[in-house]
């Protein structure tokens, strides 16, 4: 039901009197005039105009002008003052309607009509005048009725019989009818610019499917041109001028080969001539289209007239039979062995063909000697009852004799030679599927109307009506012709493909009235015109695909002459068409183009089915007589017909389309066309997200879902690109990847920088081949922004479980005190969120994706059990080409009371059950006294810690010399220690993953352990005042670092358990020092902190 609009005039005089009302009217006219003309867009490299309201650029639209309009013309009246700040980006309704009224369809595939703002003023274009009959119905009729009807339909009826031929035509016509219904729904869902089927498919299924199917449609159209040219040459050489053959056969066996060579020679010349005609004057081709269509219509009328005439006056067309075998009437006239001459009998010319001499006592072919010659009428007429004989199929092998069922014949024991005898033989093997492949091109051409959508007065009304009427008309013609041919023509004549029994005349021409030449000349011109139309349409289709820019290597074919004619595309089309002509056989070329057209029709049905099932808000076709089930049936029928015609051709066509699809997916330009596949992906993602359980997955389904924390410089570029390389190398787990970063500031002030930073990150992700999502947060400070990312990144069940970040190399710098604080707080956040943490130290030394390690080790130092993440990460890395040739080694630490041999056996068995191959080594760490080096390291650390605290307290103290701060801290350190130390048991680092060791260490360290080192304190009194917890931690870091260096100094990568930060936040800077000492001297280190849950399992 149409929506009613009411135009309400606004009384301008209410506020400002008649003068102001007139000024407002003039201002409105000026606004409309300014809106109606297109101004050139902003210069390249400059940002689009922004609205003064919020500073955000508005979305581009073909109906929203970005022209700099004189604001005074808007503001002269007061009626729209409330919207005055939005007038530059949001036009008035009158301007929008004016643009809609002036909207014209652009040429096919030149550019998106949404992006067409090149001309400063819209040129005056005549409104399209073509209606349904002229614009859609007749072009479809001309393209559907063609060469197969005139040259092969009688032969198909003869081989398959009337019933199976009826089935073939019905299935093919049903396929095209269902496709036309789907196409009508797509064509009436909004304005279709001139682009036809390619435009509809690409905008409905996306650039990948659109490019693949568009190229298939282009190849189908090109091979159709080859088929039409071959049909033209076949008519010329077989029925019009057989003597024009350049290559003559020396023997009867070589006639078929000579015919193919002649087809190649004449076909190549014809193709060159047609290409020149298209290149020079395509307008003449379009003007001759009606002439060619008239030839088709007259030929069909002549066939029906001939059928009616046979009912009361059948034509006299004798066919000579020897026994039940049909004879080729090219070398004789009289169908008899002897004829009377000079009061006697003389052998005929036929006698000389079957006997070694022309004497009556000559030695003749045995079958010729024992069977009689008879003559039958080739076209007995519609009232003869021959229909019953032609109901059933008569399939035959290649080279088989064309025999008449029911005729008397004396069989011969040993069949002698038949090759040199004038029998009519079958040239190819016939069976049902072959005939389907040969026939299907005769029902193609249903896209002719939609291809002219830019020239139609009302495309949304004309395309469905004209296309469906054309299919109904042609289906009736084909089905009626099958019945009429079976009812009028003798079976042996139907199976005689080239009319050899009729002295080389066209079978369907002998049926026509008033003369066979009506059909011969009409079919010649119609096939010639169809070939010209194919050579005209195919280059424009290729040019449309090239100018869309979705396939990079085709962009050269988007260029042409100054008037837009596709010169390079025409050249490529001619070359591809030449390959079809070199095949030279109409019956071999027809199945090839059947594949490409069927694939195109299949995806038209798929597009309609997808859009209908998705129920997208924009899917509102005016054509209502469609249903997703019909589209799905049409798609299934197309797929079935592809494999029925030729399963190997179908596989090749699908392989070509698949290769094009993958090429566009990886190398093609990104296009957002609002296509159905994108909508399907959204629905599938929505369904999958709802299905994913909200909560931790099962251990067998666990995979690293990584949140990568990137740092940006002042120009919003990524500081450590190798972090993304490491992410890509870890993605053998096929998990989620979210690349996050934080900008400091407010969103309103930083949204432009945020957009630029996001573009930089996405481009780097493309370079590093990191597939994932980018999430950038603008926050008042970096600490809160990183916390927000850890809390909120992801959606539903698809959230990250692992955080990957780089080690803050500059944490010791005095002007960068916040880097280590942010780092430690991020470690605490991941622990609180029960997420794993990976910290890459010396990340700029990590390999790029293009590098390959030919040898080396990935060393895993397993100190505490983290749920198995340390085992899983090297396995995932070794799936990538960079690390594939590296060996995996696992080291674990044993204390004095541990059984090292048993630990190694247990670890080997554990790895065996995990299906992970690695070398295992147990390293014994003997307890030793704390060295002076450890005390000195701890002293320097605490001094630096106190210095940092004092620097944060007062800016004036930052200006003092470091030595004065050091002296003051040393003198007052004992007071600080007594105030900060708690009476509880100091923290102890758990060094092994065994439960027994944990209990033993807990009871062992209750006694104070400072008394044994009094002699050591005498060396430097300051050591005695150190925090003993820090001393033990430093001792652990120094010893473990020494052990790791002794075995893994030359390793390509070292994975190490990352200890957690202290519970007391006052020791955060000491925590950074511990980690620095732990990893000192190692090139590439990946510190791993587990999430507290198992990520590997030994169970299946």
Coordinates of N, CA and C in Angstrom, one line a residue, residues 698-859:
X698 N 36.3 -25.8 27.8 CA 36.9 -27.1 28.3 C 38.4 -27.0 27.9
X699 N 39.2 -27.7 28.6 CA 40.7 -27.7 28.4 C 41.0 -28.1 27.0
X700 N 40.3 -29.1 26.4 CA 40.6 -29.5 25.0 C 40.3 -28.4 24.0
X701 N 39.4 -27.5 24.3 CA 39.1 -26.4 23.4 C 39.8 -25.2 23.7
X702 N 40.7 -25.2 24.7 CA 41.4 -24.0 25.0 C 42.4 -23.6 24.0
X703 N 42.5 -22.4 23.6 CA 43.5 -21.9 22.6 C 43.8 -20.5 23.0
X704 N 45.0 -20.0 22.7 CA 45.3 -18.6 23.1 C 44.5 -17.6 22.3
X705 N 43.6 -16.9 23.0 CA 42.9 -15.8 22.5 C 43.6 -14.5 22.9
X706 N 44.4 -13.9 22.0 CA 45.4 -13.0 22.5 C 44.9 -11.5 22.3
X707 N 45.1 -10.8 23.4 CA 45.0 -9.3 23.4 C 46.4 -8.8 23.3
X708 N 46.8 -8.1 22.2 CA 48.1 -7.6 22.0 C 48.1 -6.1 22.4
X709 N 48.9 -5.8 23.3 CA 49.0 -4.4 23.8 C 50.1 -3.7 23.0
X710 N 49.8 -2.7 22.2 CA 50.8 -2.0 21.4 C 51.0 -0.6 22.0
X711 N 52.2 -0.1 21.9 CA 52.5 1.2 22.2 C 52.7 2.1 21.0
X712 N 52.3 3.3 21.0 CA 52.3 4.2 19.9 C 53.2 5.4 20.2
X713 N 53.9 5.9 19.1 CA 54.7 7.1 19.3 C 53.9 8.3 19.1
X714 N 54.5 9.5 19.0 CA 53.8 10.8 18.9 C 53.0 10.9 17.6
X715 N 53.5 10.2 16.5 CA 52.8 10.2 15.2 C 51.8 9.1 15.1
X716 N 51.4 8.4 16.2 CA 50.5 7.3 16.2 C 50.9 6.1 15.3
X717 N 52.2 5.9 15.3 CA 52.8 4.7 14.7 C 53.2 3.7 15.7
X718 N 53.2 2.4 15.4 CA 53.5 1.4 16.3 C 55.0 1.3 16.6
X719 N 55.3 1.3 17.9 CA 56.7 1.3 18.3 C 57.4 -0.1 18.1
X720 N 56.7 -1.2 18.4 CA 57.3 -2.5 18.3 C 56.5 -3.4 17.3
X721 N 56.7 -3.2 16.0 CA 56.0 -4.0 15.0 C 56.3 -5.5 15.1
X722 N 57.4 -5.9 15.7 CA 57.7 -7.3 15.8 C 56.7 -8.0 16.8
X723 N 56.1 -7.3 17.6 CA 55.1 -7.9 18.5 C 53.9 -8.5 17.7
X724 N 53.6 -7.9 16.6 CA 52.5 -8.4 15.7 C 53.1 -9.6 14.9
X725 N 54.4 -9.6 14.6 CA 55.0 -10.8 14.0 C 54.9 -12.0 14.9
X726 N 55.2 -11.8 16.2 CA 55.1 -12.9 17.2 C 53.7 -13.4 17.3
X727 N 52.7 -12.4 17.2 CA 51.3 -12.8 17.3 C 50.9 -13.7 16.1
X728 N 51.4 -13.3 14.9 CA 51.1 -14.1 13.7 C 51.7 -15.5 13.9
X729 N 52.9 -15.6 14.4 CA 53.6 -16.9 14.6 C 52.9 -17.8 15.6
X730 N 52.2 -17.2 16.6 CA 51.5 -17.9 17.6 C 50.1 -18.4 17.2
X731 N 49.7 -18.0 16.0 CA 48.3 -18.3 15.6 C 48.0 -19.6 15.0
X732 N 48.9 -20.6 15.3 CA 48.6 -22.0 14.9 C 47.4 -22.5 15.8
X733 N 47.2 -21.8 16.9 CA 46.1 -22.1 17.8 C 44.8 -21.7 17.2
X734 N 44.8 -20.9 16.1 CA 43.6 -20.4 15.4 C 42.6 -19.7 16.3
X735 N 43.1 -19.0 17.4 CA 42.2 -18.3 18.3 C 42.0 -16.9 17.9
X736 N 41.3 -16.2 18.8 CA 41.0 -14.8 18.5 C 42.2 -13.9 18.7
X737 N 42.3 -12.9 17.9 CA 43.4 -11.9 18.1 C 42.7 -10.5 18.1
X738 N 43.0 -9.8 19.2 CA 42.6 -8.4 19.4 C 43.8 -7.6 19.6
X739 N 44.0 -6.6 18.7 CA 45.2 -5.7 18.8 C 44.7 -4.4 19.4
X740 N 45.2 -4.1 20.6 CA 44.7 -3.0 21.3 C 45.8 -2.0 21.6
X741 N 45.3 -0.7 21.8 CA 46.3 0.3 22.1 C 45.5 1.4 22.8
X742 N 46.2 2.3 23.5 CA 45.6 3.4 24.3 C 46.2 4.7 23.9
X743 N 45.3 5.7 23.7 CA 45.7 7.1 23.5 C 45.3 7.9 24.7
X744 N 46.2 8.8 25.1 CA 45.9 9.6 26.3 C 45.2 10.9 25.9
X745 N 44.1 11.1 26.6 CA 43.3 12.4 26.3 C 41.9 12.1 26.4
X746 N 41.1 13.0 25.8 CA 39.6 12.8 25.7 C 39.2 12.5 24.2
X747 N 38.1 11.7 24.1 CA 37.8 11.2 22.8 C 37.4 12.4 21.8
X748 N 36.7 13.4 22.3 CA 36.3 14.5 21.4 C 37.5 15.2 20.9
X749 N 38.6 15.3 21.7 CA 39.8 16.0 21.2 C 40.7 15.1 20.4
X750 N 40.6 13.8 20.6 CA 41.6 12.8 20.0 C 41.0 11.9 19.0
X751 N 39.7 12.1 18.6 CA 39.1 11.1 17.7 C 39.8 11.1 16.3
X752 N 40.3 12.2 15.9 CA 41.0 12.1 14.6 C 42.3 11.4 14.7
X753 N 43.1 11.6 15.8 CA 44.3 10.9 16.0 C 44.0 9.4 16.2
X754 N 42.9 9.1 16.9 CA 42.5 7.7 17.2 C 42.2 7.0 15.8
X755 N 41.5 7.7 14.9 CA 41.3 7.1 13.6 C 42.5 6.9 12.8
X756 N 43.5 7.8 12.9 CA 44.7 7.6 12.2 C 45.5 6.5 12.8
X757 N 45.5 6.4 14.1 CA 46.3 5.3 14.8 C 45.7 4.0 14.4
X758 N 44.3 3.9 14.4 CA 43.7 2.7 14.0 C 44.0 2.3 12.6
X759 N 44.1 3.2 11.7 CA 44.4 2.9 10.3 C 45.9 2.4 10.2
X760 N 46.8 3.0 11.0 CA 48.2 2.6 11.0 C 48.3 1.1 11.6
X761 N 47.5 0.9 12.6 CA 47.6 -0.5 13.2 C 47.0 -1.5 12.2
X762 N 45.9 -1.2 11.5 CA 45.3 -2.1 10.5 C 46.3 -2.3 9.4
X763 N 46.9 -1.3 8.9 CA 47.9 -1.5 7.8 C 49.0 -2.4 8.2
X764 N 49.5 -2.2 9.4 CA 50.6 -3.0 9.9 C 50.1 -4.5 10.1
X765 N 48.9 -4.6 10.6 CA 48.3 -6.0 10.7 C 48.3 -6.7 9.3
X766 N 47.9 -5.9 8.3 CA 47.9 -6.5 6.9 C 49.3 -6.8 6.5
X767 N 50.3 -6.0 6.8 CA 51.7 -6.3 6.4 C 52.2 -7.6 7.1
X768 N 51.9 -7.7 8.4 CA 52.3 -8.8 9.2 C 51.4 -10.0 9.0
X769 N 50.3 -9.9 8.2 CA 49.4 -11.0 8.0 C 48.8 -11.5 9.3
X770 N 48.5 -10.5 10.2 CA 47.8 -10.8 11.5 C 46.3 -10.6 11.3
X771 N 45.6 -11.7 11.3 CA 44.2 -11.7 11.1 C 43.5 -11.5 12.5
X772 N 42.8 -10.4 12.7 CA 42.1 -10.2 13.9 C 41.4 -8.8 13.9
X773 N 41.2 -8.3 15.1 CA 40.4 -7.1 15.3 C 41.3 -6.0 15.9
X774 N 41.0 -4.8 15.6 CA 41.7 -3.7 16.2 C 40.8 -2.9 17.2
X775 N 41.2 -2.7 18.4 CA 40.4 -2.0 19.3 C 41.3 -0.9 20.0
X776 N 40.9 0.3 19.8 CA 41.7 1.5 20.3 C 40.9 2.2 21.3
X777 N 41.4 2.6 22.4 CA 40.7 3.2 23.5 C 41.4 4.6 23.7
X778 N 40.6 5.6 23.9 CA 41.1 6.9 24.3 C 40.7 7.1 25.7
X779 N 41.7 7.3 26.6 CA 41.4 7.4 28.0 C 42.2 8.6 28.6
X780 N 41.8 9.0 29.8 CA 42.4 10.1 30.5 C 43.9 9.8 30.8
X781 N 44.2 8.5 31.1 CA 45.6 8.1 31.3 C 45.8 6.7 30.8
X782 N 47.0 6.4 30.6 CA 47.3 5.1 30.0 C 47.0 3.9 30.9
X783 N 47.1 4.1 32.2 CA 46.9 3.1 33.1 C 45.4 2.6 33.1
X784 N 44.5 3.6 33.1 CA 43.1 3.3 33.1 C 42.7 2.7 31.7
X785 N 43.3 3.2 30.6 CA 43.0 2.7 29.3 C 43.3 1.2 29.1
X786 N 44.5 0.8 29.6 CA 44.9 -0.6 29.5 C 44.0 -1.4 30.4
X787 N 43.6 -0.9 31.5 CA 42.7 -1.7 32.4 C 41.4 -1.9 31.7
X788 N 40.9 -0.8 31.0 CA 39.6 -0.9 30.3 C 39.7 -2.0 29.2
X789 N 40.8 -2.0 28.5 CA 41.0 -3.0 27.4 C 41.0 -4.4 28.0
X790 N 41.7 -4.6 29.1 CA 41.7 -6.0 29.6 C 40.3 -6.4 30.1
X791 N 39.6 -5.5 30.6 CA 38.2 -5.8 31.1 C 37.2 -6.0 30.0
X792 N 37.2 -5.2 29.0 CA 36.1 -5.1 28.1 C 36.4 -5.6 26.6
X793 N 37.6 -5.9 26.3 CA 37.9 -6.3 24.9 C 37.2 -7.6 24.6
X794 N 36.7 -7.8 23.4 CA 36.0 -9.0 23.0 C 34.5 -8.8 23.1
X795 N 33.7 -9.9 22.8 CA 32.3 -9.8 22.8 C 31.8 -11.2 23.2
X796 N 31.0 -11.2 24.3 CA 30.3 -12.5 24.7 C 31.3 -13.5 25.1
X797 N 31.2 -14.7 24.5 CA 32.1 -15.8 24.8 C 33.4 -15.6 24.0
X798 N 33.5 -14.7 23.0 CA 34.7 -14.5 22.3 C 35.5 -13.4 22.9
X799 N 36.1 -13.7 24.1 CA 36.9 -12.7 24.8 C 38.3 -13.3 24.9
X800 N 39.3 -12.4 25.1 CA 40.7 -12.9 25.2 C 40.9 -13.6 26.5
X801 N 41.9 -14.5 26.5 CA 42.3 -15.2 27.7 C 43.8 -15.0 27.9
X802 N 44.5 -14.3 27.0 CA 45.9 -14.1 27.1 C 46.2 -12.7 26.7
X803 N 47.2 -12.0 27.4 CA 47.6 -10.7 27.1 C 49.1 -10.8 26.7
X804 N 49.4 -10.2 25.5 CA 50.8 -10.2 25.0 C 51.2 -8.7 25.0
X805 N 52.4 -8.4 25.6 CA 52.9 -7.1 25.7 C 54.4 -7.1 25.6
X806 N 55.0 -6.0 25.3 CA 56.4 -5.9 25.3 C 56.9 -5.4 26.6
X807 N 58.2 -5.8 26.9 CA 58.8 -5.4 28.2 C 59.2 -3.9 28.1
X808 N 58.9 -3.1 29.1 CA 59.2 -1.6 29.0 C 60.7 -1.4 29.2
X809 N 61.4 -1.3 28.0 CA 62.8 -1.2 28.0 C 63.3 0.1 28.7
X810 N 62.5 1.1 28.7 CA 63.0 2.4 29.3 C 62.5 2.6 30.7
X811 N 62.2 1.6 31.5 CA 61.6 1.7 32.8 C 62.6 2.3 33.8
X812 N 63.9 2.2 33.5 CA 64.9 2.8 34.4 C 65.1 4.3 34.3
X813 N 64.6 4.8 33.2 CA 64.9 6.3 32.9 C 64.1 7.1 33.9
X814 N 64.7 8.2 34.4 CA 64.1 9.0 35.5 C 62.9 9.7 35.0
X815 N 62.9 10.1 33.7 CA 61.7 10.8 33.1 C 60.6 9.9 32.7
X816 N 60.7 8.6 33.0 CA 59.7 7.7 32.5 C 59.2 6.8 33.6
X817 N 58.9 7.4 34.8 CA 58.6 6.6 36.0 C 57.3 5.9 35.8
X818 N 56.4 6.3 34.9 CA 55.1 5.7 34.9 C 55.1 4.4 34.1
X819 N 56.1 4.1 33.3 CA 56.1 2.9 32.4 C 56.1 1.7 33.3
X820 N 57.0 1.6 34.3 CA 57.1 0.4 35.1 C 55.8 0.3 36.0
X821 N 55.3 1.4 36.4 CA 54.1 1.3 37.2 C 52.9 0.8 36.4
X822 N 52.7 1.3 35.2 CA 51.7 0.8 34.3 C 51.9 -0.7 34.0
X823 N 53.2 -1.1 33.9 CA 53.5 -2.5 33.6 C 53.1 -3.4 34.7
X824 N 53.5 -3.0 35.9 CA 53.2 -3.8 37.1 C 51.7 -3.9 37.4
X825 N 51.0 -2.8 37.2 CA 49.5 -2.8 37.4 C 48.8 -3.6 36.3
X826 N 49.4 -3.6 35.1 CA 48.8 -4.5 34.1 C 49.0 -6.0 34.4
X827 N 50.1 -6.3 35.0 CA 50.4 -7.7 35.5 C 49.3 -8.0 36.5
X828 N 49.1 -7.1 37.4 CA 48.1 -7.4 38.5 C 46.7 -7.5 37.9
X829 N 46.4 -6.7 36.9 CA 45.0 -6.8 36.2 C 44.8 -8.1 35.6
X830 N 45.8 -8.6 34.9 CA 45.7 -9.9 34.2 C 45.5 -11.0 35.2
X831 N 46.2 -10.9 36.3 CA 46.1 -11.9 37.4 C 44.7 -11.9 38.0
X832 N 44.2 -10.7 38.2 CA 42.8 -10.6 38.8 C 41.8 -11.1 37.8
X833 N 42.0 -10.8 36.5 CA 41.0 -11.3 35.5 C 41.2 -12.8 35.1
X834 N 42.2 -13.4 35.8 CA 42.5 -14.8 35.5 C 42.8 -15.0 34.0
X835 N 43.7 -14.2 33.5 CA 44.2 -14.3 32.2 C 45.7 -14.5 32.2
X836 N 46.1 -15.3 31.1 CA 47.5 -15.5 31.0 C 48.2 -14.2 30.5
X837 N 49.5 -14.2 30.8 CA 50.3 -13.0 30.4 C 51.6 -13.4 29.7
X838 N 51.9 -12.9 28.5 CA 53.1 -13.1 27.8 C 53.8 -11.8 27.7
X839 N 55.1 -11.7 28.2 CA 55.9 -10.5 28.1 C 57.1 -10.8 27.2
X840 N 57.2 -10.1 26.1 CA 58.4 -10.3 25.2 C 59.5 -9.3 25.5
X841 N 60.6 -9.8 26.0 CA 61.7 -9.0 26.3 C 62.7 -8.9 25.1
X842 N 63.2 -7.8 24.8 CA 64.0 -7.6 23.6 C 63.2 -7.9 22.4
X843 N 62.0 -7.4 22.3 CA 61.0 -7.8 21.3 C 61.5 -7.4 19.9
X844 N 62.4 -6.3 19.8 CA 62.8 -5.9 18.5 C 63.8 -6.9 17.9
X845 N 64.3 -7.8 18.7 CA 65.2 -8.9 18.2 C 64.5 -10.1 17.7
X846 N 63.2 -10.2 17.9 CA 62.4 -11.3 17.5 C 62.3 -11.4 16.0
X847 N 62.2 -12.6 15.4 CA 62.2 -12.7 13.9 C 60.9 -12.2 13.3
X848 N 61.1 -11.7 12.1 CA 59.9 -11.3 11.3 C 59.3 -12.6 10.6
X849 N 58.1 -12.4 10.0 CA 57.5 -13.6 9.4 C 58.2 -14.1 8.2
X850 N 59.1 -13.3 7.6 CA 59.8 -13.7 6.4 C 61.1 -14.5 6.7
X851 N 61.5 -14.3 8.0 CA 62.8 -15.0 8.4 C 62.5 -16.5 8.6
X852 N 63.6 -17.3 8.5 CA 63.5 -18.7 8.8 C 64.8 -19.1 9.6
X853 N 64.5 -19.8 10.7 CA 65.6 -20.4 11.5 C 65.9 -21.7 10.9
X854 N 67.1 -21.9 10.4 CA 67.5 -23.2 9.9 C 67.9 -24.2 11.0
X855 N 68.2 -23.7 12.2 CA 68.6 -24.5 13.3 C 68.5 -23.8 14.6
X856 N 68.6 -24.4 15.7 CA 68.5 -23.7 17.0 C 67.5 -24.4 17.9
X857 N 67.4 -23.9 19.1 CA 66.6 -24.5 20.2 C 65.6 -23.4 20.7
X858 N 64.4 -24.0 21.1 CA 63.5 -23.2 21.9 C 63.5 -23.8 23.3
X859 N 64.1 -23.0 24.2 CA 64.3 -23.6 25.6 C 63.1 -23.1 26.5

